[in-house]
Amino acid sequence: MYNFRTDLALERRDIYKKVNKLQEIDGVESTEEDINENIKVTRVKIANENGEKALGKAIGNYVTIDVKKLKIAGEDEIQKTSEVLTSELQKMIDLHTDKQGEILIVGLGNIYVTPDALGPKVINEIDVTRHVIKYLPQYVEEGTRPVSAISPGVLGTTGIETVEILKGIVDNIKPKLLIVIDALASRSIDRISSTIQISDTGIVPGAGVGNTRQEISQNSLGVPVVAIGIPTVVELATLVSDGIDIFIDRLQEKAESNEYLNKLQQNDKYEEVKEALNVGDYNMIVTPKEIDDLIENMKDIVARGINFAV
Amino acid sequence: MYNFRTDLALERRDIYKKVNKLQEIDGVESTEEDINENIKVTRVKIANENGEKALGKAIGNYVTIDVKKLKIAGEDEIQKTSEVLTSELQKMIDLHTDKQGEILIVGLGNIYVTPDALGPKVINEIDVTRHVIKYLPQYVEEGTRPVSAISPGVLGTTGIETVEILKGIVDNIKPKLLIVIDALASRSIDRISSTIQISDTGIVPGAGVGNTRQEISQNSLGVPVVAIGIPTVVELATLVSDGIDIFIDRLQEKAESNEYLNKLQQNDKYEEVKEALNVGDYNMIVTPKEIDDLIENMKDIVARGINFAV
Amino acid sequence: MYNFRTDLALERRDIYKKVNKLQEIDGVESTEEDINENIKVTRVKIANENGEKALGKAIGNYVTIDVKKLKIAGEDEIQKTSEVLTSELQKMIDLHTDKQGEILIVGLGNIYVTPDALGPKVINEIDVTRHVIKYLPQYVEEGTRPVSAISPGVLGTTGIETVEILKGIVDNIKPKLLIVIDALASRSIDRISSTIQISDTGIVPGAGVGNTRQEISQNSLGVPVVAIGIPTVVELATLVSDGIDIFIDRLQEKAESNEYLNKLQQNDKYEEVKEALNVGDYNMIVTPKEIDDLIENMKDIVARGINFAV
Amino acid sequence: MYNFRTDLALERRDIYKKVNKLQEIDGVESTEEDINENIKVTRVKIANENGEKALGKAIGNYVTIDVKKLKIAGEDEIQKTSEVLTSELQKMIDLHTDKQGEILIVGLGNIYVTPDALGPKVINEIDVTRHVIKYLPQYVEEGTRPVSAISPGVLGTTGIETVEILKGIVDNIKPKLLIVIDALASRSIDRISSTIQISDTGIVPGAGVGNTRQEISQNSLGVPVVAIGIPTVVELATLVSDGIDIFIDRLQEKAESNEYLNKLQQNDKYEEVKEALNVGDYNMIVTPKEIDDLIENMKDIVARGINFAV
C-alpha cells in the first residue's frame, strides 16, 4: 500500500488520484457542499473493497468540514462551525443508534503536549448525564440520553494500550456507541486546526505519524465508533519530502530537471529525508506558532458540536 | 458513628480519644518516629473490629508522614521526604505482592481544579514500564516490575463511577496491586499539603468532604489497594464548627461559659453551621493562597517516592 | 478607622451603618437598579469628606454589579453581564477622557496563583490597538482609540512596587486614562466571583487582605485611574471572626448570651482569631472549590466588557 | 548583509565561513571547551568592526553552552548544566558591574505560547531580593545584591514596544545591569532547547524570525544588557530552503546536479520557499513534539543558573 502519511480520507483520495493519474476511483464516492464562504463540507464514502484497498481506509463514511481563517475566528464563526458539526454528527450517530442510546465520549491524547491536548480538553467541556440519570433522575427530563466521557491518556504515560482501557470500560458500562476525539496528522499545513473529519469506521491512534497503536473500532470494542479527527500537526519529514516533489515539479515545468530527478520524484523519500534531517531522538512537528490559541478555538467548536448532537 | 469529617486515621484517633476522654483505644496501636527535625512518621494499626468500629476505618495499616515547612522546602527537603515515602511505601507493597508483581498506579482527582489536581499531576511523572516490557523487552533489565498508570477523572466530568472504570481496567490487565493517589480533606489547616497518609485498606473518594463515592478497595476490585492520601483542603463548615468548639473551650477556661454553651459544645453543629454560612451552590474550601506551589512540591515528592519504591 | 477588611464600598457602607446603627451616612449616596432577575447594579457615590472618612474610601464613584448563579452561567448570561459592564464602564470612562483618549489597561495579580490570576488572564484577551495605529495605521479606522495593556506582576515575584513599574510606563507612553483590574477580598462568601466593582478612585493592591501596597491612583500616576475589582477570596480569619459575631447574635436572640460574650462582640477579634487559627506561614483563604471555572467565566465577562467599552 | 536567519553567533560564524570558504574571520575569535561528554562551551568574541560587519552582530562576547540529550536529562544533568551557566554568567556580569550592583532580570516572550513561554516561566522562579532589602533589611545579609525581575509581555498583547516598557522601569529603579532571557530561532533542529547563548551586547527581540523589534541594549537603555538566549524553534521556510541546499549538495556529490541547480544553490531561496509553502496567515514553526517538557527542563536550568550567579 502507498504510504499516505495522512489520516484524512480526503487527502488520501487526492493523493491516490494524483499518483495514479485518475479522475475517479472505483468504490470511492464524494460530494461537496459550501455552507458559507468560509465553511465547506466534503462527504467521502468508501463503498466497496476496491475503495478500501485504494485508500487504505475501511468501508464507511468520512465527512470533512473545512473552516477558513479559524485563527481569527470570532464567537459567531465558532458558533456556526459547531452547528455544522452538530448536524453532520447527528446524521452519523443516527445511522448507528437511536435517540436514547447511551454514548461514551473518548478524548484521546496527552493534556501535557499542546498539539495533542485537544481530546482531553474537549472531555472537560462535555455535559455528561449518565450519573445524573442514575443517581438523581428527578433532575433530568424523561428520555434524556445517557452520556459519559473519559480521557484515557496515551500509551507513553499509562503503559496500557488505549484499546485495553476502553475495552474494560465498554464491557462494564455497555454504551451503544462511542465518539472518539483525536488530534490527527495531515499532509497539508493549511489544514492544521481548520479541518474536522467525522467518520464511522473507528480510529487507529498515531496512524498518521508512523506510531501505530491498536485500532479503536467496532472490531475491537464490539460497538460502533464514530471518530472526530482534527489535524494539529504535519510531520516534518513528510513536509520536506513533499516539498522536494513540488520543487522537482517546478524544475520540470521550467524544463530544468534531469533524468535522475525525474526518477527520484517517483520514489518514496520519506525515510531518507528523515535520516538526513538528523532529528535524533525527537519527533519533529510543524505547527503554527499560534497552536495554543487554535486548539482553544477548536476545543470550543468540538465540545459545543458534540453537546448539541448528543 | 461519629462524623469525623477527616480522612486521616491519625486525626480520627485523636478526635476519638478526646471526645471519649480515653488514653488508649482497644484495637488501635500507634508508634511515632522522628526522621529529622522537620519530618515525623506515625504508624497507626487498626488491629481488630473494635478499632475499626471506633475510628470508622477498615482493619489495616495507616502510616502518616508529616513534613514541616513544606512551603519553603528546597530541593534537599523534597528529596529527603520522597525517600521517607519510598521506604514506607516499599514496606507496605512488600506486605501484599512480590518484587515483580505488576502494579497499576491510579491518580484520582480533577486536573482542572487546583486543590484536586495532585493525582493526575503525579501520574504524568510516573515511569511506566509495562508497555516497554511488552513491546521492547530488550530495553529493560530482566525482572523489571511492570508498572502502568492511569488518571480516570472524576464522576462529575466522566459520568462514570471511578470504581467502574477501574474494575474494567483491572479485569483486563490484571495487576497484582493498585497504588491510588488522592487529595484528602483534613480537619486541621496545618496539615494541608504537608501530610502524606499511606494505607493498605483502599479509599473512598470524597469521603472527607461528605461526597461519598463507591470504595476503591480489595473488596470492590479483587486486588490489594495501597492508598496515598494528601490533605489539600479543609472544608469550611468543618473548620468553623471546630472553631466554635475551641472558642467555647477558651470561654470555659476563663470561666465565662454558660450552661447553654456547654451543652452546645457536645453537639455536632456541622449542618447548622453549613446552613448559616449560606454558601449556596458552592463547596467552600479553605486552602493556603500558595496552594498551586504546594501542590507542585507535593507532586515531586509523591512521584519520586513512588518511582523509587516500584 | 474601623478595620473593614473588604475592598467593596457597598460592604463598607453596610458595615458602617450596622456598627453605627444608622439609616443614612452623610456624604454617601446610593441607588439600586435591577437589570434582570439575576443582575443588580448598585451605585454608591462618596460625595464629601465625611463620607470619605466614614468608609475609608476616597471621594468618587463606586458601581457594583452583582450576578447570581454565575457558577452555572451559560453563554447568554455571560454576554448579558459583559454588556452591563460595558455600559457602566463607558459612563465612568467618559467622565474622565474623550472618545479618542489613549487608554492603558493594567491586569494586577499573579498568573500562577489561581484566585489571583484574573488580571493577567484578562490582559491576554484585550484587543490592543496602540501598536497597529502606530505601525500599520492603514489597518484601523480613523479615530480608533489607542489601547495598550500590561500585566506587571506582583511585588513578591518582581521585587518592584507595581506603582513604580506603572509610573515608568505611564511617563513614557502618556495614556490619558488607566483601567486597572484586580482580584479583591470581600467579607461575604456569596460575593466571590459574582460581584464586579467599578470605581474611579484608583486602587490599593492587597488592601483587603492586610497586605497593603502603594496606591495606584491619579495621585501617584498623574492620570485618572478607573478600577475594576472582583472579589475572589474571603480571608479565613475575617470569616471566622464574623462567624463568631453571628454566633453571638443568635445566642442573644435566644437570650442565651452572657455579659462576657456581649462585650466580646463589640471588639475586633481579628488578630486574636488569626493567632488561634494557627495558620503559621500561610495566608489561608476561603474560596469555592470551583474557583478555576469561576475565574474563567469572570475573565470572559471582564475582557468582553472592556473590549466593547474602549 | 547575508540573511543568516539565526540568532546564534556560533551558527553565523559557521555559515559565514562556509559561504565565503574561509578558515578564519578577521575580528572573530573562538575557543571551545568540553565540560563533560554531554556539555560543551564555545566562546566567540567579536573583536572589531570587521567581525561585526561579517556576522551582523555587535562587538562583544558570545558564549554558547551546548547540552546533548537534554530531553532525557535527569536531575543530575540539569544541575550540572545550571552550574556551567552560573559560572559563565558570573564572568559576564563581573565584566560590567560589581558584586553589589543592582540587577533587573527581564523574561521576554508570551506565557500563552508554548515555545515562547521560557522567559516568563523563568521570571516566576527568580529569587528576588530588592523589596526585602528595601522593606525588611533585617532578613537579608549585609551586602546582598538587589535583584528584581519582570516579564513585560510581547508587543502583540501589550501594544507597547518592550523597550518602551523597560526604559520606563530602568529610569525609575536604576539597576546597574539587565539580564534578558529570550527564546531564539536557530537554523538547526538539534539546537532546539539544548543550547544556551550568553552575550553582553543586548538583544533584538524576534530578530531570528524576521519580526524585528527595537533593540534592548546599552544604547537604548543606558545600562549594560547581558542576554541569555535559548533556541526553541526553527522557522519552517528556513529549514526547507536549507533542506534544498543539502539536497543539491548530495546531487553534486553524486554528479547528478545540473547547471540550473548549481546556480540555484547560490541564491537565497527563503522568500520563494515561504510563498510556495502557502502558510497563509500563520507563522509556521518546527519544534519537537516534546517541547512542553523541554521548556520545563530549560526553565529549571536557567532559573537555577541565574539564581546562583546573582
Coordinates of N, CA and C in Angstrom, one line a residue, chain A residues 115-283:
Chain A
P115 N -0.1 20.2 21.1 CA -0.8 19.9 19.9 C -1.6 18.6 20.0
D116 N -1.4 17.9 21.1 CA -2.1 16.6 21.4 C -3.1 16.7 22.5
A117 N -3.4 17.9 22.9 CA -4.2 18.1 24.1 C -5.7 18.3 23.8
L118 N -6.0 18.3 22.5 CA -7.4 18.6 22.1 C -8.4 17.6 22.7
G119 N -8.2 16.3 22.6 CA -9.1 15.3 23.1 C -9.4 15.5 24.6
P120 N -8.4 15.5 25.5 CA -8.6 15.7 26.9 C -9.3 17.1 27.2
K121 N -9.0 18.1 26.4 CA -9.6 19.4 26.7 C -11.1 19.4 26.4
V122 N -11.5 18.7 25.3 CA -12.9 18.6 24.9 C -13.7 17.9 26.0
I123 N -13.1 16.8 26.5 CA -13.8 16.0 27.5 C -14.2 16.8 28.7
N124 N -13.3 17.8 29.1 CA -13.6 18.6 30.2 C -14.8 19.5 30.0
E125 N -15.2 19.7 28.8 CA -16.4 20.6 28.5 C -17.7 19.8 28.1
I126 N -17.6 18.5 28.1 CA -18.8 17.7 27.8 C -19.8 17.7 28.9
D127 N -21.1 17.9 28.5 CA -22.2 17.8 29.5 C -22.5 16.3 29.7
V128 N -21.9 15.7 30.7 CA -22.2 14.3 31.0 C -23.6 14.2 31.8
T129 N -24.3 13.1 31.5 CA -25.6 13.0 32.1 C -25.8 11.6 32.8
R130 N -24.9 10.7 32.4 CA -25.1 9.3 32.9 C -25.3 9.2 34.4
H131 N -24.5 9.9 35.2 CA -24.5 9.8 36.6 C -25.8 10.5 37.1
V132 N -26.2 11.6 36.5 CA -27.4 12.3 36.9 C -28.6 11.4 36.7
I133 N -28.7 10.8 35.5 CA -29.8 9.8 35.3 C -29.9 8.7 36.3
K134 N -28.7 8.3 36.7 CA -28.6 7.1 37.6 C -28.9 7.5 39.0
Y135 N -28.3 8.6 39.5 CA -28.4 8.9 40.9 C -29.5 10.0 41.2
L136 N -29.8 10.9 40.3 CA -30.7 12.0 40.5 C -31.7 12.1 39.4
P137 N -32.4 11.0 39.0 CA -33.3 11.0 37.8 C -34.3 12.1 37.8
Q138 N -34.7 12.6 39.0 CA -35.7 13.7 39.0 C -35.2 15.0 38.4
Y139 N -33.8 15.1 38.3 CA -33.3 16.4 37.7 C -33.2 16.4 36.2
V140 N -33.5 15.3 35.5 CA -33.4 15.3 34.1 C -34.7 14.9 33.4
E141 N -34.9 15.4 32.2 CA -36.2 15.0 31.5 C -36.2 13.5 31.2
E142 N -37.3 13.0 31.2 CA -37.5 11.6 30.8 C -36.9 11.5 29.4
G143 N -36.3 10.4 29.1 CA -35.8 10.1 27.7 C -34.5 10.8 27.4
T144 N -33.9 11.5 28.4 CA -32.5 12.0 28.2 C -31.5 10.9 27.9
R145 N -30.7 11.2 26.9 CA -29.7 10.2 26.5 C -28.6 10.1 27.6
P146 N -28.2 8.9 28.1 CA -27.1 8.9 29.0 C -25.8 9.1 28.2
V147 N -25.0 10.1 28.7 CA -23.7 10.4 28.1 C -22.6 10.4 29.2
S148 N -21.6 9.7 28.9 CA -20.4 9.7 29.8 C -19.2 10.0 28.9
A149 N -18.1 10.3 29.6 CA -16.9 10.9 28.9 C -15.6 10.4 29.6
I150 N -14.6 10.1 28.9 CA -13.4 9.7 29.5 C -12.2 10.1 28.7
S151 N -11.1 10.4 29.3 CA -9.8 10.8 28.7 C -8.8 9.8 29.2
P152 N -8.5 8.7 28.4 CA -7.8 7.6 28.9 C -6.2 7.8 29.0
G153 N -5.7 8.9 28.4 CA -4.3 9.1 28.4 C -3.7 8.4 27.2
V154 N -2.3 8.4 27.1 CA -1.6 7.8 26.0 C -0.7 6.7 26.5
L155 N -0.4 5.8 25.6 CA 0.5 4.6 25.9 C 1.7 5.0 26.7
G156 N 2.4 6.1 26.2 CA 3.6 6.6 26.8 C 3.5 6.9 28.2
T157 N 2.4 7.4 28.7 CA 2.3 7.8 30.1 C 1.5 6.8 30.9
T158 N 0.7 5.9 30.2 CA -0.1 4.9 31.0 C 0.6 3.5 31.0
G159 N 1.3 3.2 29.9 CA 1.8 1.9 29.8 C 0.8 0.9 29.3
I160 N -0.4 1.3 29.1 CA -1.5 0.5 28.7 C -2.1 0.9 27.3
E161 N -2.3 0.0 26.4 CA -2.9 0.3 25.1 C -4.2 1.0 25.4
T162 N -4.5 2.1 24.7 CA -5.8 2.7 24.9 C -7.0 1.8 24.7
V163 N -6.9 0.9 23.7 CA -8.0 0.0 23.5 C -8.2 -1.0 24.6
E164 N -7.1 -1.3 25.3 CA -7.3 -2.2 26.5 C -8.1 -1.5 27.6
I165 N -7.8 -0.2 27.8 CA -8.5 0.6 28.8 C -10.0 0.7 28.4
L166 N -10.2 1.0 27.1 CA -11.6 1.2 26.7 C -12.4 -0.1 26.7
K167 N -11.7 -1.2 26.3 CA -12.4 -2.5 26.3 C -13.0 -2.7 27.7
G168 N -12.2 -2.5 28.8 CA -12.7 -2.8 30.1 C -13.9 -1.9 30.4
I169 N -13.8 -0.6 30.1 CA -14.9 0.3 30.4 C -16.1 0.0 29.6
V170 N -16.0 -0.3 28.3 CA -17.1 -0.6 27.5 C -17.8 -1.9 28.0
D171 N -17.0 -2.9 28.3 CA -17.6 -4.1 28.8 C -18.4 -3.9 30.1
N172 N -18.0 -2.9 30.9 CA -18.6 -2.6 32.2 C -19.8 -1.8 32.1
I173 N -19.8 -0.7 31.3 CA -20.9 0.2 31.3 C -21.8 0.1 30.0
K174 N -21.3 -0.7 29.1 CA -22.1 -1.1 27.9 C -22.8 0.1 27.2
P175 N -22.1 1.0 26.6 CA -22.7 2.1 25.8 C -23.1 1.5 24.5
K176 N -24.0 2.2 23.8 CA -24.4 1.8 22.5 C -23.5 2.3 21.3
L177 N -22.7 3.3 21.6 CA -21.9 3.9 20.6 C -20.8 4.7 21.3
L178 N -19.6 4.8 20.6 CA -18.5 5.6 21.1 C -18.3 6.8 20.2
I179 N -18.0 7.9 20.7 CA -17.5 9.0 19.9 C -16.1 9.3 20.4
V180 N -15.1 9.2 19.5 CA -13.7 9.3 19.8 C -13.1 10.5 19.2
I181 N -12.5 11.4 20.0 CA -11.9 12.6 19.5 C -10.4 12.5 19.5
D182 N -9.7 12.8 18.4 CA -8.3 12.6 18.3 C -7.7 13.7 17.5
A183 N -6.4 14.1 17.9 CA -5.6 15.0 17.0 C -5.0 14.1 15.9
L184 N -5.1 14.6 14.7 CA -4.5 13.8 13.6 C -3.3 14.5 13.0
A185 N -2.6 13.7 12.2 CA -1.6 14.3 11.3 C -2.2 14.5 9.9
S186 N -1.9 15.6 9.3 CA -2.3 15.8 7.9 C -1.0 16.0 7.1
R187 N -1.2 16.1 5.8 CA 0.0 16.4 4.9 C 0.1 17.8 4.6
S188 N -1.0 18.6 4.9 CA -1.1 19.9 4.4 C -1.1 20.9 5.5
I189 N -0.2 21.8 5.5 CA -0.1 22.8 6.5 C -1.4 23.6 6.7
D190 N -2.1 23.9 5.6 CA -3.2 24.8 5.8 C -4.4 24.1 6.4
R191 N -4.3 22.8 6.6 CA -5.4 22.1 7.3 C -5.3 22.1 8.8
I192 N -4.1 22.5 9.3 CA -3.9 22.4 10.8 C -4.9 23.2 11.5
S193 N -5.6 22.5 12.4 CA -6.7 23.1 13.2 C -7.7 23.9 12.4
S194 N -7.9 23.5 11.2 CA -9.0 24.2 10.4 C -9.9 23.1 9.7
T195 N -9.6 21.9 10.0 CA -10.4 20.8 9.3 C -10.9 19.8 10.4
I196 N -12.1 19.4 10.3 CA -12.6 18.3 11.2 C -13.1 17.2 10.3
Q197 N -12.6 16.0 10.6 CA -13.1 14.8 9.9 C -13.9 14.0 10.8
I198 N -15.1 13.6 10.3 CA -16.0 12.7 11.1 C -16.1 11.4 10.3
S199 N -15.9 10.3 11.0 CA -16.1 9.0 10.3 C -16.7 8.0 11.2
D200 N -17.3 6.9 10.6 CA -17.9 5.9 11.4 C -17.2 4.6 11.3
T201 N -15.9 4.7 11.1 CA -15.1 3.4 10.9 C -14.0 3.3 12.0
G202 N -14.1 4.0 13.1 CA -13.2 3.9 14.2 C -11.9 4.7 13.8
I203 N -10.8 4.3 14.6 CA -9.6 5.1 14.6 C -8.4 4.2 14.9
V204 N -7.3 4.6 14.3 CA -6.0 3.9 14.7 C -5.1 5.0 15.3
P205 N -5.0 5.2 16.6 CA -4.3 6.3 17.2 C -2.8 6.3 16.6
G206 N -2.4 7.5 16.3 CA -1.0 7.6 15.9 C -0.7 7.2 14.5
A207 N -1.8 6.7 13.7 CA -1.5 6.2 12.4 C -0.8 7.2 11.5
G208 N -1.2 8.4 11.6 CA -0.7 9.4 10.7 C 0.8 9.7 11.0
V209 N 1.3 9.5 12.1 CA 2.7 9.8 12.4 C 3.6 8.6 12.6
G210 N 3.2 7.5 12.0 CA 4.1 6.3 11.9 C 4.3 5.7 13.3
N211 N 3.3 5.8 14.1 CA 3.4 5.4 15.5 C 2.2 4.6 15.9
T212 N 1.9 3.6 15.1 CA 0.6 2.9 15.1 C 0.3 2.2 16.4
R213 N -0.9 2.4 16.9 CA -1.4 1.7 18.1 C -2.6 0.8 17.6
Q214 N -3.0 0.0 18.5 CA -4.1 -0.9 18.1 C -5.4 -0.1 17.8
E215 N -6.2 -0.6 16.9 CA -7.3 0.2 16.4 C -8.4 0.2 17.5
I216 N -9.2 1.4 17.5 CA -10.3 1.6 18.3 C -11.5 1.5 17.4
S217 N -12.3 0.4 17.4 CA -13.3 0.3 16.3 C -14.3 -0.8 16.8
Q218 N -15.3 -0.9 16.0 CA -16.4 -1.9 16.3 C -15.7 -3.3 16.4
N219 N -14.7 -3.6 15.5 CA -14.0 -4.8 15.6 C -13.4 -5.1 17.0
S220 N -12.7 -4.1 17.5 CA -12.0 -4.4 18.8 C -12.9 -4.1 20.0
L221 N -14.0 -3.3 19.9 CA -14.7 -3.0 21.1 C -16.2 -3.5 21.1
G222 N -16.7 -3.9 19.9 CA -18.0 -4.5 19.8 C -19.1 -3.5 19.7
V223 N -18.8 -2.2 19.7 CA -19.9 -1.2 19.5 C -19.4 -0.2 18.4
P224 N -20.3 0.4 17.7 CA -19.9 1.3 16.6 C -19.1 2.5 17.2
V225 N -18.1 2.9 16.4 CA -17.2 4.0 16.9 C -17.2 5.1 15.8
V226 N -17.8 6.3 16.3 CA -17.7 7.5 15.4 C -16.5 8.3 15.8
A227 N -15.6 8.6 14.9 CA -14.4 9.3 15.2 C -14.5 10.7 14.7
I228 N -14.0 11.7 15.6 CA -13.9 13.1 15.2 C -12.4 13.4 15.2
G229 N -11.8 13.7 14.1 CA -10.4 13.9 14.0 C -10.0 15.3 13.5
I230 N -9.1 15.9 14.2 CA -8.7 17.3 13.8 C -7.2 17.3 13.6
P231 N -6.7 17.7 12.4 CA -5.2 17.8 12.2 C -4.7 18.9 13.0
T232 N -3.6 18.6 13.8 CA -3.0 19.7 14.6 C -1.5 19.8 14.2
V233 N -1.0 18.8 13.5 CA 0.4 18.8 13.2 C 0.6 18.3 11.8
V234 N 1.8 18.6 11.1 CA 2.3 17.9 10.0 C 3.6 17.4 10.4
E235 N 3.9 16.2 10.1 CA 5.2 15.7 10.4 C 6.3 16.3 9.5
L236 N 7.4 16.7 10.1 CA 8.4 17.4 9.3 C 9.0 16.6 8.1
A237 N 9.3 15.4 8.3 CA 9.9 14.6 7.2 C 8.9 14.5 6.0
T238 N 7.6 14.3 6.4 CA 6.6 14.3 5.3 C 6.6 15.6 4.6
L239 N 6.6 16.7 5.3 CA 6.5 18.0 4.7 C 7.7 18.2 3.8
V240 N 8.9 17.8 4.2 CA 10.1 18.1 3.4 C 10.1 17.2 2.2
S241 N 9.7 15.9 2.3 CA 9.7 15.1 1.1 C 8.6 15.6 0.1
D242 N 7.5 16.0 0.6 CA 6.5 16.7 -0.3 C 7.1 17.9 -0.9
G243 N 7.9 18.7 -0.2 CA 8.5 19.9 -0.7 C 9.5 19.6 -1.8
I244 N 10.2 18.5 -1.7 CA 11.2 18.1 -2.7 C 10.4 17.8 -4.0
D245 N 9.3 17.1 -3.9 CA 8.5 16.8 -5.0 C 8.0 18.0 -5.8
I246 N 7.5 18.9 -4.9 CA 7.0 20.2 -5.5 C 8.1 20.9 -6.2
F247 N 9.3 20.9 -5.6 CA 10.5 21.5 -6.2 C 10.8 20.9 -7.5
I248 N 10.8 19.6 -7.6 CA 11.1 18.9 -8.9 C 10.0 19.2 -9.9
D249 N 8.8 19.2 -9.5 CA 7.7 19.6 -10.3 C 8.0 20.9 -11.0
R250 N 8.4 21.9 -10.2 CA 8.7 23.2 -10.8 C 9.9 23.2 -11.8
L251 N 10.9 22.4 -11.4 CA 12.0 22.2 -12.3 C 11.6 21.6 -13.7
Q252 N 10.7 20.6 -13.6 CA 10.1 20.0 -14.8 C 9.4 21.0 -15.6
E253 N 8.5 21.8 -14.9 CA 7.8 22.9 -15.7 C 8.7 23.8 -16.4
K254 N 9.8 24.1 -15.8 CA 10.8 25.0 -16.4 C 11.8 24.3 -17.3
A255 N 11.5 22.9 -17.5 CA 12.4 22.1 -18.3 C 13.9 22.1 -17.7
E256 N 14.0 22.2 -16.4 CA 15.4 22.3 -15.8 C 15.6 21.0 -15.0
S257 N 14.8 20.0 -15.1 CA 15.0 18.8 -14.4 C 16.0 17.9 -15.2
N258 N 16.3 16.7 -14.6 CA 17.1 15.8 -15.4 C 16.6 14.4 -15.0
E259 N 17.2 13.4 -15.7 CA 16.7 12.0 -15.6 C 16.7 11.6 -14.1
Y260 N 17.8 11.9 -13.4 CA 17.9 11.4 -12.0 C 16.8 12.0 -11.2
L261 N 16.5 13.3 -11.3 CA 15.5 13.9 -10.5 C 14.1 13.3 -10.9
N262 N 13.9 13.1 -12.2 CA 12.6 12.6 -12.6 C 12.3 11.2 -11.9
K263 N 13.4 10.4 -11.9 CA 13.2 9.1 -11.2 C 13.0 9.3 -9.7
L264 N 13.8 10.1 -9.2 CA 13.7 10.4 -7.7 C 12.3 10.8 -7.3
Q265 N 11.7 11.6 -8.1 CA 10.3 12.0 -7.8 C 9.4 10.9 -7.6
Q266 N 9.6 9.8 -8.3 CA 8.6 8.7 -8.2 C 8.8 7.8 -7.0
N267 N 9.9 8.0 -6.3 CA 10.2 7.1 -5.1 C 9.7 7.8 -3.8
D268 N 9.6 7.0 -2.8 CA 9.2 7.5 -1.5 C 10.5 7.9 -0.8
K269 N 10.7 9.2 -0.6 CA 11.9 9.7 0.0 C 11.8 9.8 1.5
Y270 N 10.7 9.4 2.1 CA 10.4 9.7 3.5 C 11.5 9.3 4.5
E271 N 11.9 8.0 4.4 CA 12.9 7.5 5.3 C 14.3 8.2 5.2
E272 N 14.6 8.4 3.9 CA 15.9 9.1 3.6 C 15.9 10.5 4.1
V273 N 14.8 11.2 3.9 CA 14.7 12.6 4.3 C 14.8 12.6 5.9
K274 N 14.0 11.7 6.5 CA 14.0 11.7 8.0 C 15.4 11.5 8.5
E275 N 16.2 10.7 7.9 CA 17.6 10.5 8.3 C 18.4 11.7 8.1
A276 N 18.3 12.3 6.9 CA 19.0 13.5 6.5 C 18.7 14.7 7.5
L277 N 17.5 14.7 8.0 CA 17.1 15.9 8.8 C 17.8 15.8 10.2
N278 N 18.3 14.6 10.5 CA 19.1 14.4 11.7 C 18.3 14.9 13.0
V279 N 17.1 14.4 13.1 CA 16.3 14.9 14.3 C 16.6 14.1 15.6
G280 N 17.4 13.1 15.5 CA 17.8 12.4 16.7 C 16.7 11.7 17.4
D281 N 16.6 12.0 18.7 CA 15.5 11.3 19.5 C 14.2 12.0 19.3
Y282 N 14.2 13.1 18.6 CA 12.9 13.9 18.7 C 12.0 13.6 17.5
N283 N 10.7 13.8 17.8 CA 9.7 13.7 16.9 C 9.3 15.1 16.4

